[in-house]
Amino acid sequence: MSERTAVVAGGGIGGLAAALALHRRGWDVEVLERAPAFGEVGAGISLWANGVRALEALGVGRAVRDRSMPEREAGIREPGGRWLSRADTGALERRHGSVVVLHRAHLLDLLREALPERMLRTGAEVRAVRRAGERVEVEHTGGVSRADLVVGADGIGSAVRRSVWPDAPGPRYAGYTVWRAVIDPGRPLRAGGETWGRGRRVGLVSLPDGRVYMFCVADAPAGGRAPDGEPAELGRLFSGWHAPIPELLAAAPEDAFVRHDIHELPPLRTYVSGRVALLGDAAHAMTPNLGQGGNQALEDAVTLAALLDRHPAVERALAAYDRERRPRTQMIARRSRWIGEATRWSSPLAVAARNTLIRLTPASAMPRALAPVLDWRPPT
Ligand SMILES: Cc1cc2nc3c(=O)[nH]c(=O)nc-3n(C[C@H](O)[C@H](O)[C@H](O)COP(=O)(O)OP(=O)(O)OC[C@H]3O[C@@H](n4cnc5c(N)ncnc54)[C@H](O)[C@@H]3O)c2cc1C
């Protein structure tokens, strides 16, 4: 059989993982990335056991483990510092495998380096996708590409989705904004876990190189920017919160924090049409509260390639992909949204009730509750 060809729109985590999964199964792939270079925001990413298994299936599990470290400190605290719950990371690891954290740029590099250079094209923005006989045609700023399969991995604002599903609902604002930074604390510091206040939240994650990935979340109008700069805004929002939050905010250079409003995609009725499949945020952009968006993109990629092997007819494989991936990713997006809503409560009574519930929940409940998300295995 002649080599099968695929165009992957978007060279983020999902697009590069899809390209690698297809390449490993003998496809000739062209990745079209609109940015002038492959890159990611300056932030960390948590990879859960399901995502790590997907990376192992992609042949980069070991490389990821070498550049990451297991998350040892997790749980939820009050702004004053008292722990409401402390995750038993050992039990979580024994039950599911560890959660590892690394810099996003490192994850992207590992995926990119596993692909032949000739498959990667930057500065190519996808504009439209259309059927061309038995194949699919992709119009982009560098010309027109044709392939047996097109994967739309071009993120939440996906041009592939808009082109193939012009009536699908667009992203909606979740009501809160996130600031992220990787900060050098200037001294050894063990940081981990989240702190939930009234409608505000901070998360800290230690990175393997001694730096700390910090994210801060607060309700805000969409598109808002602090008139006197984001560090000043963060100082106001999180003034008086427990150590080392003020220390890290003070150590962050003026431009360290990137700010993003959180949007999510309303559930799509399908992820596939003919020989076009959506993957990652293009298919199911979810709120980040469960830290699963990237993990799900990795699962999508591995599943898609495996199903294309199992069903030689592309349309049949894509129908199977839709059946397998849509219910799961939409269930995880729902769970992530619920968690986000609980962290936004600001009435003192509701927050007190929430915190009591967290305090009374045994640590052993967490591995059980996460089982439907983390128990995923790559298709054989
Ligand atoms: C604050 C925050 C924290 C998060 N934390 C975690 C976490 O800890 N763990 C986790 O698993 N997930 C996390 N996520 C989610 C995760 O970042 C995303 O789900 C993941 O990056 C999606 O990858 P993707 O490749 O599908 O999309 P993207 O990362 O958006 O990549 C899309 C790529 O396509 C390119 N592109 C866009 N349009 C075009 C076009 N028209 N033509 C060509 N190229 C195009 C873009 O330049 C980009 O490179 C977090 C998200 C946020 C916002």
Tab-separated table of C-alpha atoms and ligand atoms in Angstrom:
chain	number	residue	atom	x	y	z
A	1	MET	CA	0.000	0.000	0.000
A	2	SER	CA	1.331	3.475	-0.833
A	3	GLU	CA	2.207	5.780	2.056
A	4	ARG	CA	-0.753	7.565	3.550
A	5	THR	CA	-0.533	11.321	3.952
A	6	ALA	CA	-1.805	13.646	6.649
A	7	VAL	CA	-1.819	17.386	7.180
A	8	VAL	CA	-1.872	18.489	10.802
A	9	ALA	CA	-3.005	22.085	11.339
A	10	GLY	CA	-1.294	23.494	14.437
A	11	GLY	CA	2.007	22.608	16.064
A	12	GLY	CA	1.087	22.796	19.752
A	13	ILE	CA	1.128	19.835	22.130
A	14	GLY	CA	-1.827	18.192	20.369
A	15	GLY	CA	-0.610	18.785	16.809
A	16	LEU	CA	2.955	17.588	17.424
A	17	ALA	CA	1.711	14.554	19.356
A	18	ALA	CA	-0.681	13.684	16.515
A	19	ALA	CA	2.090	14.100	13.953
A	20	LEU	CA	4.387	11.859	15.981
A	21	ALA	CA	1.703	9.211	16.520
A	22	LEU	CA	0.953	9.102	12.772
A	23	HIS	CA	4.612	9.191	11.753
A	24	ARG	CA	5.346	6.218	14.034
A	25	ARG	CA	2.639	4.293	12.215
A	26	GLY	CA	4.083	5.041	8.790
A	27	TRP	CA	2.162	8.143	7.727
A	28	ASP	CA	3.807	10.951	5.808
A	29	VAL	CA	2.852	14.050	7.785
A	30	GLU	CA	3.009	17.788	7.171
A	31	VAL	CA	2.542	20.008	10.233
A	32	LEU	CA	1.388	23.554	9.443
A	33	GLU	CA	2.077	25.995	12.281
A	34	ARG	CA	1.137	29.636	11.864
A	35	ALA	CA	3.723	31.028	14.304
A	36	PRO	CA	7.230	31.760	12.961
A	37	ALA	CA	8.628	29.144	15.382
A	38	PHE	CA	7.305	26.297	17.517
A	39	GLY	CA	6.891	27.552	21.049
A	40	GLU	CA	4.808	27.655	24.201
A	41	VAL	CA	4.009	30.217	26.886
A	42	GLY	CA	6.446	30.508	29.785
A	43	ALA	CA	4.626	28.216	32.160
A	44	GLY	CA	4.683	24.713	33.535
A	45	ILE	CA	2.355	21.860	32.722
A	46	SER	CA	1.181	18.952	34.870
A	47	LEU	CA	1.059	15.600	33.166
A	48	TRP	CA	-1.104	13.051	34.871
A	49	ALA	CA	-0.738	9.274	34.614
A	50	ASN	CA	-3.020	9.124	31.575
A	51	GLY	CA	-0.949	11.725	29.713
A	52	VAL	CA	2.303	10.032	30.711
A	53	ARG	CA	0.984	6.733	29.308
A	54	ALA	CA	0.174	8.504	26.045
A	55	LEU	CA	3.713	9.916	25.922
A	56	GLU	CA	5.090	6.428	26.530
A	57	ALA	CA	3.044	5.173	23.586
A	58	LEU	CA	4.643	7.971	21.545
A	59	GLY	CA	8.113	6.732	22.493
A	60	VAL	CA	9.054	9.834	24.517
A	61	GLY	CA	8.052	8.663	27.999
A	62	ARG	CA	11.611	8.279	29.186
A	63	ALA	CA	12.708	11.647	27.768
A	64	VAL	CA	9.788	13.326	29.535
A	65	ARG	CA	10.605	11.637	32.828
A	66	ASP	CA	14.225	12.803	32.483
A	67	ARG	CA	13.149	16.447	32.099
A	68	SER	CA	10.352	16.483	34.652
A	69	MET	CA	9.832	15.659	38.297
A	70	PRO	CA	7.001	14.081	40.226
A	71	GLU	CA	4.652	16.441	42.028
A	72	ARG	CA	5.206	15.610	45.695
A	73	GLU	CA	3.289	18.382	47.422
A	74	ALA	CA	-0.385	18.754	46.561
A	75	GLY	CA	-3.535	19.759	48.332
A	76	ILE	CA	-5.662	22.770	49.122
A	77	ARG	CA	-4.938	25.533	51.616
A	78	GLU	CA	-6.680	28.610	52.952
A	79	PRO	CA	-5.118	32.021	52.257
A	80	GLY	CA	-3.778	32.040	55.826
A	81	GLY	CA	-1.808	28.856	55.070
A	82	ARG	CA	-3.834	26.199	56.919
A	83	TRP	CA	-4.195	23.015	54.866
A	84	LEU	CA	-7.803	22.060	54.163
A	85	SER	CA	-6.694	18.822	52.580
A	86	ARG	CA	-3.348	17.321	51.785
A	87	ALA	CA	-3.210	14.955	48.876
A	88	ASP	CA	-1.605	11.605	49.536
A	89	THR	CA	0.645	11.766	46.486
A	90	GLY	CA	2.166	8.391	47.415
A	91	ALA	CA	-1.236	6.697	47.302
A	92	LEU	CA	-2.053	8.494	44.072
A	93	GLU	CA	1.223	7.309	42.579
A	94	ARG	CA	0.701	3.710	43.716
A	95	ARG	CA	-2.860	3.666	42.394
A	96	HIS	CA	-2.369	5.523	39.105
A	97	GLY	CA	1.271	6.521	38.547
A	98	SER	CA	2.804	9.868	39.432
A	99	VAL	CA	1.857	13.330	38.261
A	100	VAL	CA	4.900	14.935	36.679
A	101	VAL	CA	5.545	18.600	36.003
A	102	LEU	CA	7.803	20.216	33.487
A	103	HIS	CA	8.228	23.415	31.552
A	104	ARG	CA	5.890	23.569	28.558
A	105	ALA	CA	8.725	24.516	26.237
A	106	HIS	CA	10.551	21.303	27.188
A	107	LEU	CA	7.516	19.150	26.397
A	108	LEU	CA	7.111	20.817	23.023
A	109	ASP	CA	10.838	20.398	22.260
A	110	LEU	CA	10.706	16.678	23.056
A	111	LEU	CA	7.794	16.103	20.697
A	112	ARG	CA	9.296	18.255	17.943
A	113	GLU	CA	12.729	16.632	18.163
A	114	ALA	CA	11.152	13.187	17.712
A	115	LEU	CA	9.800	14.246	14.314
A	116	PRO	CA	11.764	14.538	11.066
A	117	GLU	CA	12.509	18.214	10.377
A	118	ARG	CA	11.055	17.924	6.871
A	119	MET	CA	7.583	17.328	8.313
A	120	LEU	CA	7.500	20.655	10.135
A	121	ARG	CA	6.474	23.916	8.560
A	122	THR	CA	6.233	27.226	10.418
A	123	GLY	CA	4.739	30.523	9.255
A	124	ALA	CA	1.937	28.582	7.538
A	125	GLU	CA	-1.490	29.727	8.708
A	126	VAL	CA	-4.376	27.474	7.737
A	127	ARG	CA	-7.246	29.407	6.173
A	128	ALA	CA	-9.694	26.826	4.822
A	129	VAL	CA	-10.226	23.098	4.459
A	130	ARG	CA	-12.301	21.473	1.707
A	131	ARG	CA	-12.978	18.125	0.155
A	132	ALA	CA	-11.063	17.431	-3.069
A	133	GLY	CA	-12.322	14.134	-4.526
A	134	GLU	CA	-10.998	11.306	-2.369
A	135	ARG	CA	-8.655	13.657	-0.560
A	136	VAL	CA	-8.782	16.860	1.465
A	137	GLU	CA	-7.322	20.203	0.469
A	138	VAL	CA	-5.894	22.669	2.987
A	139	GLU	CA	-5.451	26.277	1.954
A	140	HIS	CA	-2.804	28.096	3.954
A	141	THR	CA	-0.576	31.130	3.723
A	142	GLY	CA	2.215	29.017	2.206
A	143	GLY	CA	0.030	27.521	-0.557
A	144	VAL	CA	-2.270	24.506	-0.788
A	145	SER	CA	-1.596	21.052	0.686
A	146	ARG	CA	-3.517	17.866	-0.123
A	147	ALA	CA	-3.724	14.739	2.006
A	148	ASP	CA	-5.724	11.613	2.834
A	149	LEU	CA	-6.401	12.968	6.317
A	150	VAL	CA	-6.537	16.403	7.932
A	151	VAL	CA	-6.155	16.837	11.675
A	152	GLY	CA	-7.360	20.147	13.096
A	153	ALA	CA	-5.102	20.695	16.107
A	154	ASP	CA	-5.115	24.462	15.806
A	155	GLY	CA	-6.372	25.293	19.266
A	156	ILE	CA	-9.477	26.878	20.711
A	157	GLY	CA	-9.945	29.350	17.840
A	158	SER	CA	-9.461	26.557	15.254
A	159	ALA	CA	-9.651	27.689	11.622
A	160	VAL	CA	-10.266	24.054	10.646
A	161	ARG	CA	-13.323	23.932	12.897
A	162	ARG	CA	-14.655	27.231	11.543
A	163	SER	CA	-14.086	26.098	7.971
A	164	VAL	CA	-15.623	22.623	8.239
A	165	TRP	CA	-18.283	23.392	10.884
A	166	PRO	CA	-19.210	27.041	10.222
A	167	ASP	CA	-22.294	26.765	12.459
A	168	ALA	CA	-20.573	25.209	15.498
A	169	PRO	CA	-20.694	27.455	18.587
A	170	GLY	CA	-17.528	29.405	19.315
A	171	PRO	CA	-15.608	29.598	22.606
A	172	ARG	CA	-17.272	31.241	25.599
A	173	TYR	CA	-15.646	33.149	28.434
A	174	ALA	CA	-15.579	31.193	31.699
A	175	GLY	CA	-15.629	34.405	33.779
A	176	TYR	CA	-12.084	34.287	35.146
A	177	THR	CA	-8.583	35.181	34.146
A	178	VAL	CA	-5.279	33.420	34.869
A	179	TRP	CA	-1.802	34.835	35.339
A	180	ARG	CA	1.059	32.364	34.892
A	181	ALA	CA	4.806	32.687	35.466
A	182	VAL	CA	7.902	30.602	36.031
A	183	ILE	CA	9.798	32.300	38.832
A	184	ASP	CA	13.302	31.852	40.190
A	185	PRO	CA	12.889	32.238	43.975
A	186	GLY	CA	16.641	32.754	44.432
A	187	ARG	CA	16.812	30.106	47.162
A	188	PRO	CA	15.798	26.437	47.473
A	189	LEU	CA	12.050	26.376	47.956
A	190	ARG	CA	9.640	23.479	48.127
A	191	ALA	CA	6.322	24.710	46.810
A	192	GLY	CA	3.181	22.878	45.892
A	193	GLY	CA	-0.576	22.794	46.105
A	194	GLU	CA	-3.339	25.313	45.626
A	195	THR	CA	-4.698	28.004	47.905
A	196	TRP	CA	-8.370	28.823	47.591
A	197	GLY	CA	-9.717	32.145	48.795
A	198	ARG	CA	-12.997	33.851	48.062
A	199	GLY	CA	-13.222	33.852	44.258
A	200	ARG	CA	-9.419	33.814	43.995
A	201	ARG	CA	-6.873	31.074	43.829
A	202	VAL	CA	-3.116	30.526	43.635
A	203	GLY	CA	-1.282	27.373	42.556
A	204	LEU	CA	2.402	26.604	43.092
A	205	VAL	CA	4.412	23.838	41.468
A	206	SER	CA	8.155	23.198	41.903
A	207	LEU	CA	9.990	22.609	38.623
A	208	PRO	CA	13.021	20.308	38.243
A	209	ASP	CA	15.435	23.244	37.774
A	210	GLY	CA	14.514	24.846	41.124
A	211	ARG	CA	12.165	27.424	39.653
A	212	VAL	CA	8.511	27.615	40.661
A	213	TYR	CA	5.563	27.608	38.298
A	214	MET	CA	2.934	29.906	39.790
A	215	PHE	CA	-0.594	30.548	38.603
A	216	CYS	CA	-3.050	33.039	40.006
A	217	VAL	CA	-6.750	33.006	39.153
A	218	ALA	CA	-9.442	35.640	39.738
A	219	ASP	CA	-12.810	36.655	38.364
A	220	ALA	CA	-12.478	39.576	35.958
A	221	PRO	CA	-14.267	41.049	32.961
A	222	ALA	CA	-13.094	39.531	29.653
A	223	GLY	CA	-10.222	41.436	28.090
A	224	GLY	CA	-9.425	43.300	31.321
A	225	ARG	CA	-5.923	44.627	31.953
A	226	ALA	CA	-4.570	46.239	35.110
A	227	PRO	CA	-4.101	49.993	34.502
A	228	ASP	CA	-0.929	50.063	36.604
A	229	GLY	CA	0.466	46.708	35.432
A	230	GLU	CA	-0.242	43.077	36.273
A	231	PRO	CA	2.285	42.732	39.155
A	232	ALA	CA	0.537	45.594	40.993
A	233	GLU	CA	-2.834	43.918	40.417
A	234	LEU	CA	-1.530	40.583	41.721
A	235	GLY	CA	-0.044	42.324	44.751
A	236	ARG	CA	-3.488	43.780	45.544
A	237	LEU	CA	-5.422	40.546	44.889
A	238	PHE	CA	-3.166	38.312	46.967
A	239	SER	CA	-1.927	40.690	49.641
A	240	GLY	CA	-1.622	38.925	53.005
A	241	TRP	CA	-1.698	35.395	51.558
A	242	HIS	CA	0.580	32.815	53.119
A	243	ALA	CA	4.302	32.305	52.380
A	244	PRO	CA	5.863	31.964	49.878
A	245	ILE	CA	3.187	33.693	47.751
A	246	PRO	CA	4.228	37.318	48.517
A	247	GLU	CA	7.913	36.366	48.201
A	248	LEU	CA	7.359	34.813	44.764
A	249	LEU	CA	5.292	37.758	43.554
A	250	ALA	CA	8.083	40.082	44.670
A	251	ALA	CA	10.758	37.902	42.990
A	252	ALA	CA	8.966	37.839	39.630
A	253	PRO	CA	10.368	40.265	37.075
A	254	GLU	CA	7.884	42.923	35.863
A	255	ASP	CA	7.058	41.022	32.658
A	256	ALA	CA	7.139	37.473	34.116
A	257	PHE	CA	3.381	36.938	34.211
A	258	VAL	CA	1.360	36.140	31.101
A	259	ARG	CA	-2.347	36.805	31.520
A	260	HIS	CA	-5.061	34.828	29.713
A	261	ASP	CA	-8.809	34.939	30.009
A	262	ILE	CA	-10.139	31.400	30.305
A	263	HIS	CA	-12.465	30.333	27.534
A	264	GLU	CA	-14.004	26.960	26.908
A	265	LEU	CA	-15.692	25.385	23.945
A	266	PRO	CA	-19.338	24.357	24.281
A	267	PRO	CA	-19.640	20.611	23.564
A	268	LEU	CA	-19.467	19.838	19.839
A	269	ARG	CA	-21.891	17.326	18.282
A	270	THR	CA	-19.033	15.609	16.481
A	271	TYR	CA	-15.248	15.817	16.213
A	272	VAL	CA	-15.107	14.436	12.664
A	273	SER	CA	-16.366	15.063	9.167
A	274	GLY	CA	-15.321	12.810	6.280
A	275	ARG	CA	-11.530	12.793	6.413
A	276	VAL	CA	-11.164	15.689	8.848
A	277	ALA	CA	-10.743	15.185	12.598
A	278	LEU	CA	-10.484	17.751	15.384
A	279	LEU	CA	-8.154	17.114	18.277
A	280	GLY	CA	-7.055	18.822	21.511
A	281	ASP	CA	-8.375	22.305	22.250
A	282	ALA	CA	-9.807	22.611	18.724
A	283	ALA	CA	-12.244	19.838	19.692
A	284	HIS	CA	-12.760	20.296	23.419
A	285	ALA	CA	-10.995	23.323	24.928
A	286	MET	CA	-11.762	22.984	28.621
A	287	THR	CA	-11.129	25.087	31.704
A	288	PRO	CA	-7.741	24.263	33.263
A	289	ASN	CA	-9.055	23.325	36.728
A	290	LEU	CA	-8.341	19.611	36.364
A	291	GLY	CA	-5.070	20.163	34.472
A	292	GLN	CA	-6.297	17.808	31.760
A	293	GLY	CA	-6.499	19.803	28.486
A	294	GLY	CA	-3.014	18.850	27.349
A	295	ASN	CA	-3.331	15.315	28.694
A	296	GLN	CA	-6.510	14.842	26.694
A	297	ALA	CA	-4.832	16.175	23.551
A	298	LEU	CA	-2.133	13.500	24.030
A	299	GLU	CA	-4.773	10.791	24.496
A	300	ASP	CA	-6.575	12.025	21.353
A	301	ALA	CA	-3.388	11.798	19.304
A	302	VAL	CA	-2.492	8.270	20.375
A	303	THR	CA	-6.069	7.022	19.955
A	304	LEU	CA	-6.499	8.577	16.529
A	305	ALA	CA	-3.361	6.958	15.127
A	306	ALA	CA	-4.218	3.564	16.654
A	307	LEU	CA	-7.728	3.608	15.192
A	308	LEU	CA	-6.398	4.558	11.761
A	309	ASP	CA	-4.287	1.408	11.954
A	310	ARG	CA	-7.228	-0.713	13.046
A	311	HIS	CA	-9.612	0.590	10.336
A	312	PRO	CA	-7.851	1.155	7.030
A	313	ALA	CA	-10.787	3.225	5.695
A	314	VAL	CA	-10.128	6.723	7.063
A	315	GLU	CA	-13.818	7.649	7.463
A	316	ARG	CA	-14.487	4.521	9.516
A	317	ALA	CA	-11.476	5.156	11.715
A	318	LEU	CA	-12.598	8.729	12.306
A	319	ALA	CA	-16.121	7.622	13.208
A	320	ALA	CA	-14.588	5.271	15.791
A	321	TYR	CA	-12.363	8.108	17.054
A	322	ASP	CA	-15.405	10.323	17.553
A	323	ARG	CA	-17.261	7.564	19.428
A	324	GLU	CA	-14.296	6.934	21.685
A	325	ARG	CA	-13.061	10.438	22.377
A	326	ARG	CA	-16.107	12.728	22.449
A	327	PRO	CA	-17.959	11.332	25.500
A	328	ARG	CA	-14.750	11.040	27.521
A	329	THR	CA	-13.344	14.494	26.792
A	330	GLN	CA	-16.733	16.155	27.296
A	331	MET	CA	-17.156	14.371	30.656
A	332	ILE	CA	-13.729	15.651	31.755
A	333	ALA	CA	-14.529	19.185	30.547
A	334	ARG	CA	-17.724	19.130	32.648
A	335	ARG	CA	-15.851	18.014	35.772
A	336	SER	CA	-13.227	20.674	35.213
A	337	ARG	CA	-15.939	23.352	34.900
A	338	TRP	CA	-17.607	22.253	38.176
A	339	ILE	CA	-14.325	22.532	40.072
A	340	GLY	CA	-13.767	25.968	38.579
A	341	GLU	CA	-17.197	27.109	39.726
A	342	ALA	CA	-16.584	25.943	43.316
A	343	THR	CA	-13.331	27.933	43.432
A	344	ARG	CA	-15.174	31.086	42.341
A	345	TRP	CA	-17.581	31.198	45.275
A	346	SER	CA	-17.130	34.378	47.220
A	347	SER	CA	-19.964	34.486	49.767
A	348	PRO	CA	-18.427	33.808	53.207
A	349	LEU	CA	-21.116	31.243	54.045
A	350	ALA	CA	-20.681	29.278	50.823
A	351	VAL	CA	-16.880	29.391	51.155
A	352	ALA	CA	-17.051	28.187	54.780
A	353	ALA	CA	-19.328	25.284	53.751
A	354	ARG	CA	-17.041	24.406	50.830
A	355	ASN	CA	-13.953	24.465	53.016
A	356	THR	CA	-15.598	22.290	55.680
A	357	LEU	CA	-16.539	19.768	53.037
A	358	ILE	CA	-12.948	19.699	51.736
A	359	ARG	CA	-11.603	19.302	55.291
A	360	LEU	CA	-13.921	16.395	56.029
A	361	THR	CA	-13.200	14.525	52.804
A	362	PRO	CA	-10.624	11.793	53.493
A	363	ALA	CA	-7.397	11.983	51.469
A	364	SER	CA	-8.102	8.475	50.168
A	365	ALA	CA	-11.132	9.820	48.250
A	366	MET	CA	-8.966	11.653	45.722
A	367	PRO	CA	-7.367	8.671	43.924
A	368	ARG	CA	-10.826	7.058	43.735
A	369	ALA	CA	-12.519	10.196	42.403
A	370	LEU	CA	-9.846	10.655	39.755
A	371	ALA	CA	-9.939	7.034	38.580
A	372	PRO	CA	-12.273	7.619	35.601
A	373	VAL	CA	-9.881	10.300	34.347
A	374	LEU	CA	-6.533	8.678	35.118
A	375	ASP	CA	-7.315	5.029	34.353
A	376	TRP	CA	-7.023	5.566	30.599
A	377	ARG	CA	-4.803	3.142	28.686
A	378	PRO	CA	-3.585	3.553	25.086
A	379	PRO	CA	-5.523	1.345	22.649
A	380	THR	CA	-3.634	-1.830	21.845
B	1	LIG	C1	-3.863	28.502	32.643
B	1	LIG	C2	-3.824	27.158	31.977
B	1	LIG	C3	-3.207	26.086	32.618
B	1	LIG	C4	-3.224	24.809	32.041
B	1	LIG	N1	-2.626	23.785	32.700
B	1	LIG	C5	-2.637	22.548	32.160
B	1	LIG	C6	-1.995	21.455	32.820
B	1	LIG	O1	-1.374	21.598	33.871
B	1	LIG	N2	-2.073	20.217	32.238
B	1	LIG	C7	-2.727	20.027	31.050
B	1	LIG	O2	-2.770	18.898	30.569
B	1	LIG	N3	-3.315	21.050	30.399
B	1	LIG	C8	-3.286	22.296	30.909
B	1	LIG	N4	-3.861	23.339	30.242
B	1	LIG	C9	-4.508	23.080	28.943
B	1	LIG	C10	-3.482	22.956	27.825
B	1	LIG	O3	-2.624	24.076	27.826
B	1	LIG	C11	-4.189	22.868	26.480
B	1	LIG	O4	-5.265	21.972	26.547
B	1	LIG	C12	-3.202	22.409	25.410
B	1	LIG	O5	-2.168	23.342	25.268
B	1	LIG	C13	-3.931	22.215	24.090
B	1	LIG	O6	-3.010	21.910	23.101
B	1	LIG	P1	-3.426	22.051	21.574
B	1	LIG	O7	-2.225	21.634	20.812
B	1	LIG	O8	-4.717	21.358	21.340
B	1	LIG	O9	-3.732	23.597	21.345
B	1	LIG	P2	-2.717	24.845	21.427
B	1	LIG	O10	-1.746	24.663	22.521
B	1	LIG	O11	-3.587	26.057	21.460
B	1	LIG	O12	-1.925	24.782	20.073
B	1	LIG	C14	-2.505	25.180	18.862
B	1	LIG	C15	-1.396	25.508	17.893
B	1	LIG	O13	-1.977	25.811	16.626
B	1	LIG	C16	-1.432	26.995	16.104
B	1	LIG	N5	-2.458	27.585	15.257
B	1	LIG	C17	-3.588	28.249	15.627
B	1	LIG	N6	-4.310	28.592	14.554
B	1	LIG	C18	-3.633	28.152	13.464
B	1	LIG	C19	-3.891	28.195	12.066
B	1	LIG	N7	-4.978	28.782	11.572
B	1	LIG	N8	-2.983	27.628	11.235
B	1	LIG	C20	-1.864	27.012	11.724
B	1	LIG	N9	-1.570	26.955	13.044
B	1	LIG	C21	-2.457	27.506	13.901
B	1	LIG	C22	-1.076	27.829	17.319
B	1	LIG	O14	-0.094	28.776	17.025
B	1	LIG	C23	-0.597	26.740	18.280
B	1	LIG	O15	0.769	26.466	18.113
B	1	LIG	C24	-3.843	24.624	30.785
B	1	LIG	C25	-4.420	25.701	30.118
B	1	LIG	C26	-4.413	26.961	30.694
B	1	LIG	C27	-5.050	28.107	29.958
